[in-house]
Short mmCIF file of C-alpha atoms in Angstrom, two decimals:
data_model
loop_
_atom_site.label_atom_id
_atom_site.label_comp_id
_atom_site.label_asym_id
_atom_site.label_seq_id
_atom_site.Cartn_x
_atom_site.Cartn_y
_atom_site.Cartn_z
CA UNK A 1 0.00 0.00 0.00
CA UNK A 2 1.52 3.47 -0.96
CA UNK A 3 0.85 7.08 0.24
CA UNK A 4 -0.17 10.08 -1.23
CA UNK A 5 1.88 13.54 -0.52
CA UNK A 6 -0.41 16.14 -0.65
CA UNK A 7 2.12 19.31 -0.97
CA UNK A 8 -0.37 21.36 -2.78
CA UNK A 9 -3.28 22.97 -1.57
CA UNK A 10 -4.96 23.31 -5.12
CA UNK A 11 -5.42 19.85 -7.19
CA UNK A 12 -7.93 18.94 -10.08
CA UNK A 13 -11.32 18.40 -9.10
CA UNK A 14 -12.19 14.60 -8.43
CA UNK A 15 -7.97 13.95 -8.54
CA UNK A 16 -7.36 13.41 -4.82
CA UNK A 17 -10.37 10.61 -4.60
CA UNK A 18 -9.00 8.40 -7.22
CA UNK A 19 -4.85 8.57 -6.27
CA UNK A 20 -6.16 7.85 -3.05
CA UNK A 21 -7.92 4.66 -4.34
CA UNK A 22 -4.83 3.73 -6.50
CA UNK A 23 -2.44 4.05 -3.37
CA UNK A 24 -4.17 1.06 -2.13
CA UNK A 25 -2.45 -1.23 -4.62
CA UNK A 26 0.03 -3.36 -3.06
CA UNK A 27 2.82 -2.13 -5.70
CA UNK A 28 2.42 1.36 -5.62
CA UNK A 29 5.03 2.95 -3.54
CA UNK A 30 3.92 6.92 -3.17
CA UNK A 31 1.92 9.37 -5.52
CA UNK A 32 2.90 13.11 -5.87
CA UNK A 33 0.61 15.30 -7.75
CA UNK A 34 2.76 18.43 -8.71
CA UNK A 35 2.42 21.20 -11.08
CA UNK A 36 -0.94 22.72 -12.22
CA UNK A 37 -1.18 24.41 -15.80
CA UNK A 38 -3.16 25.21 -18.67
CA UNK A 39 -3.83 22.78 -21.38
CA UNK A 40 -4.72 23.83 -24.77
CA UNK A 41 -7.25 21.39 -25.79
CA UNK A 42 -10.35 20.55 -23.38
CA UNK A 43 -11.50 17.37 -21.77
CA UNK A 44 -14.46 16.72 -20.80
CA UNK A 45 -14.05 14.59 -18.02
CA UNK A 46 -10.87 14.03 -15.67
CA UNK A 47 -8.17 11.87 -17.72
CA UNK A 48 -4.75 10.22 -16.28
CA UNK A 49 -2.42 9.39 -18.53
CA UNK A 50 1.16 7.91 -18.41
CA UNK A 51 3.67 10.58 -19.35
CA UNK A 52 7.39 9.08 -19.14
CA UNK A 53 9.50 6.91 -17.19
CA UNK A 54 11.60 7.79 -14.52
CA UNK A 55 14.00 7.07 -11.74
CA UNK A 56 11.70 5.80 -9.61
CA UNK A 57 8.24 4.82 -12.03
CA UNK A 58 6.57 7.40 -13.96
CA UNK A 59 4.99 10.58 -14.67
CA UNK A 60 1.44 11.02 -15.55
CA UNK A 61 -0.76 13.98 -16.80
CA UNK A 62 -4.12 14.37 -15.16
CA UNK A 63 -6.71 16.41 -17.50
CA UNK A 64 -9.70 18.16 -16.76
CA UNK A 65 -11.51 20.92 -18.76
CA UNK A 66 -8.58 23.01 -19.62
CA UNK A 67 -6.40 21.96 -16.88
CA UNK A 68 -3.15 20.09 -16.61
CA UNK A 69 -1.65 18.74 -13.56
CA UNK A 70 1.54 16.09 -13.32
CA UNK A 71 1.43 13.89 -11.20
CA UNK A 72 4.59 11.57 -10.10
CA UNK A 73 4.04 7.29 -9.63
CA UNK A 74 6.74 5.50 -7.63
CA UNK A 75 6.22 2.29 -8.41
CA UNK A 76 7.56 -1.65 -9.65
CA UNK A 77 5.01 -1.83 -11.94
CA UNK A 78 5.81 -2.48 -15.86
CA UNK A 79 4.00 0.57 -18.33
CA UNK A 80 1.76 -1.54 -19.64
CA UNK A 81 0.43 -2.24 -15.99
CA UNK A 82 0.42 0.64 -14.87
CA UNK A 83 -2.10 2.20 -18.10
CA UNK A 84 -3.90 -1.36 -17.11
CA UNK A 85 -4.80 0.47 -13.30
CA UNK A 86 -5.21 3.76 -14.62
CA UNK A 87 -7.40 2.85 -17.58
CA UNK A 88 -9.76 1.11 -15.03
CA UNK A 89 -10.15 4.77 -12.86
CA UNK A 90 -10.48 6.46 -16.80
CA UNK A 91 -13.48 4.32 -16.97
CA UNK A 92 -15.13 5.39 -14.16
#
């Protein structure tokens, strides 16, 4: 079971309820949402989507309207399971 850093006191609406859910898997060592920005395009509903790999798992971009936030993964997990999780939360 992981933890989420909350360091910000401004996230994406409806962000903070799903990392919280996906800290609960076994393999998922922390989650860090970070920097908030503008997006050009819109999105409808919230979106996470893997980013890039790094040191310690990957970076993810969660849409919503014409927001952009990152937010950072520490985890074991291959891609391809990762997008599995996060696919399942895009669903919802």
């Amino acid at each position: 079971m992981g933890r989420l850093v909350l360091n910000h006191s401004s996230n994406i609406e409806g962000l903070i309820p799903i990392l919280q859910k996906l800290a609960l898997d076994i393999n998922i060592k922390t989650i860090t949402p970070a920097v908030i920005s503008r997006a050009r395009g819109r999105s409808s509903k919230l979106i996470i989507r893997l980013s890039v790999k790094t040191i310690n798992g990957y970076k993810a971009i969660a849409r919503k309207g014409k927001t952009a936030q990152e937010v950072f993964i520490s985890t074991d997990l291959s891609k391809d399971e990762l997008k599995k999780i996060l696919d399942f939360y895009n669903r919802k």
